[in-house]
Amino acid sequence: MRVWLLAKREFFATFDAPTGYVVLALFPALAATLFFLTGPFFALNEASLRPFFATMPWLLVLLAPAITMSLWAEEKRSGTEELLLTYPFHLRQLVLGKFFGAWAILALALVFSLAVPFTVDALGDLDWGPVGGGYLSVLLLGGASLAVGLFLSSCTDNQIVAWLLGATVLLAFNLVGLAATAASMPPTLGQLFLALDFGNHFQAMTRGVIDIGNIMFYLGVTAFFLVANGVVLERRRWS
Amino acid sequence: MKPKQQSLLTLVLVFLLLIPLVGLAQRLPMRFDLTEGHQYSLAPATVQTLAALEDRLQIKLYFNRDIEGAEALLPQRLLIADLLEEIENVGAPYVEVETVDPTTDLAAMRDAEHVGIEPLQLTGQDIAGIQVQLQYQGLELRYQDRSEIIPFVTADELEYAFTVRVASLLRPSRPVLGFVSDEPPLPPPMPGMPRQIPPARIFEKLRERLGQRYAVRDLNLAKTPSVAKDIVAVVVARPQNLESAQLQVLDRYLAEGGHVVVLQDFESVESSSLEAHPLQTGLEDWLQHFGIHVDARLVYDLHGVRVQAGVQTLNTPSGPQVAPVEANYGLGLLLEGDSLNAEHVVTADLSRVAMFWAHPIGLNPLPPGVDADILLRSSPQSWLLPADTPLGMSLENIQAMDRKARSGQSPRSYALCVALQGVFPPAFEQQDLHPAAGSLVVLGDADLFHNTTFASGADGNGDFAANLIDWVAQESDLIALRSRGKKQRPLTDFTASYVERHGGWEQEEEQLEAVHRDAVRYSRQSQRWIAWGNVLGPILVVFLLALGHMSYHRRRAGKVFVAGGNG
């Protein structure tokens, strides 16, 4: 219940500043631009949303840290973090509250992008199975990306640094699979890199196949970074 | 323990707990295929084939791990690995998958060479110059003392190719297909020399395609008293002057439950000059007996292939430039959408079929107990041209054909391939006949399976041929497998719908050209509206939400102020 209250507060607080609205408008607008205007959608002449979902990991590299950059860094800079830590909340509840608040913003941004599948369905015979899989995978990938961003936001008191760190780490998570294809890479390490790649798990789900392994991967990454976030705050509380 | 150390220990413990948990989940065979027709799950035909295994099936996947410079192959490879994993799960405990890399493992390279798995050569350019890369993506299947090879496998084709080969491994021998044509025989093989294919063997590519599944045996009806019992279907490709005795053999085979596919043509066309030489088939009366009439005239379709019909000189800022002129070659029919029978298993999932110099097929009353389906038909914007029409692809000839086609007749759709099923009454007097249900498929064209058509990349024609033979040979389960993942989902054609709304395709040429120009403009405009609507729509909605949020806050702040004032 307390997590829910904190999440609600974080969610609505985002819209007290223009940043929340910018993220909300930018995410679906950029996705539609990359799909309809710069992408070959009309030239391909195929009612499919795979090119639309293919852009999502890269959009999240930019936008997930933008959602999370202020969540801890701003509290620390303005000195409200100490006050927050003295409230009768468990650290776990604080972290989860911020996380679910940020996740709700991403989910709302995704709702605004629903115009794209409905447009494609009006233009051709769209298979809705992969669309459902695609949105589920964006939510899971988004959750993992937000957890990474939240953790990095807790490590600094500067929002810009938090955003830069978040974007860099997420970019690395999205490119690590390519390193596995190099000849000089030892096979075991290559397998590990492939398993860690955000994009590989994401692609499998956007084609409409929901594998329990991929779901567990994203939930595992999310859980790890949320715990890491809690550990950073815990250490700070006692320092 | 200090709280700081305790929190760090928690993180380490969570990490150590998550690793095996996530790793275990990756191995769990729990997946939900949300796609229409479950296109990423094994089809019933594959599951059935795997269930028939009684011994170990070894699958050796030849994959080179280093795909630097060809990273585009990675998603495809992950799909292949995913499907093989599912095959291994379903085929357990008999199926074993082993992956080897011939670029790093010398023994694997020798094995690949020995079984005939060749690497695909990809050329790329970097600062060091042109680089040639060898990409292995082949599969070797071993079952008991026999083996089958897929030299280069793609994710789209894997399930079909795999199932067909495993089915072959499970059978003592391949099903046999009889092939009747007037082509010269193959020369005997010379040791150590590649076999020379005579140029006149114009259906060699078709044989190769069908040979993936069947043993194709050339059949001379003049020297055979009857069609051998082991032949599952007979293909009669562009017959010439078939005599009564030959027809009697075919007639008996069909009446006793055989399956016959006839590729009927009235001319043979020289590929280089497009000169047509008339042919006498000798089949007309026999087909007429079953209610089929193939017309010698040619079908001219407005939805034809685009060809280079000449060149034109354009005045550009950098001086005159020679540019190609493209035109619609109406005698080259591009059959897609409504031209393919969506209800029939042979054509339901095909993307397109290309036919050249095709002849319309008329259906008269059929014999009792025989049913017919039209598999292919031309578009509703089709006309008939005389059989002696020059076939050249020059702009003048194309324009002349177009004028001739439109003069006098109304356009309509013509049947180009019909499939009949049932008990066929014999056309000749036959002794000791044992009637049974068979099938007869007639195509008003043989050029769609000509070597040059296959070489031009008409993939749909190959799939159509294979589907047709699988259907007549009662292997329909495999047809569904072949078409998996190939369903086309085209977008609304704004250009065509505009033309339909503004007088249709039957207008005068000049008028139609003007309408078509407007239609192209309308199509581009519509696409632009859709794109910008999707880009600006969310921004507008969010802007309105922000305004609403602001005015709500202002009103609330005002109320508090007023309440405070009153108090």
Coordinates of C-alpha atoms in Angstrom, one line a residue, chain B residues 105 113 115 117 123 142 194 231 247 251 281 283 299 313 317 329 334 347 354 378 383 502 525:
Chain B
D105 CA 37.9 -27.0 -36.6
E113 CA 33.5 -30.8 -47.7
V115 CA 29.1 -34.3 -47.3
I117 CA 28.2 -28.4 -47.4
T123 CA 32.4 -10.0 -50.1
R142 CA 22.1 -38.8 -39.9
P194 CA 30.5 -32.3 -64.2
I231 CA 5.0 -43.5 -59.7
L247 CA -2.7 -41.0 -74.6
D251 CA -5.8 -42.3 -69.8
T281 CA 0.0 -31.0 -78.6
L283 CA -4.1 -33.4 -76.2
V299 CA -4.1 -13.7 -72.2
T313 CA 17.0 10.7 -73.9
P317 CA 21.1 20.2 -66.1
Y329 CA 4.3 -6.3 -70.5
L334 CA 1.9 -11.3 -62.4
T347 CA -2.4 -21.5 -53.7
A354 CA 4.5 -15.3 -62.8
S378 CA -5.8 -13.5 -64.5
W383 CA -8.3 -9.5 -72.6
H502 CA -12.3 7.6 -61.0
Q525 CA -0.3 12.6 -50.1

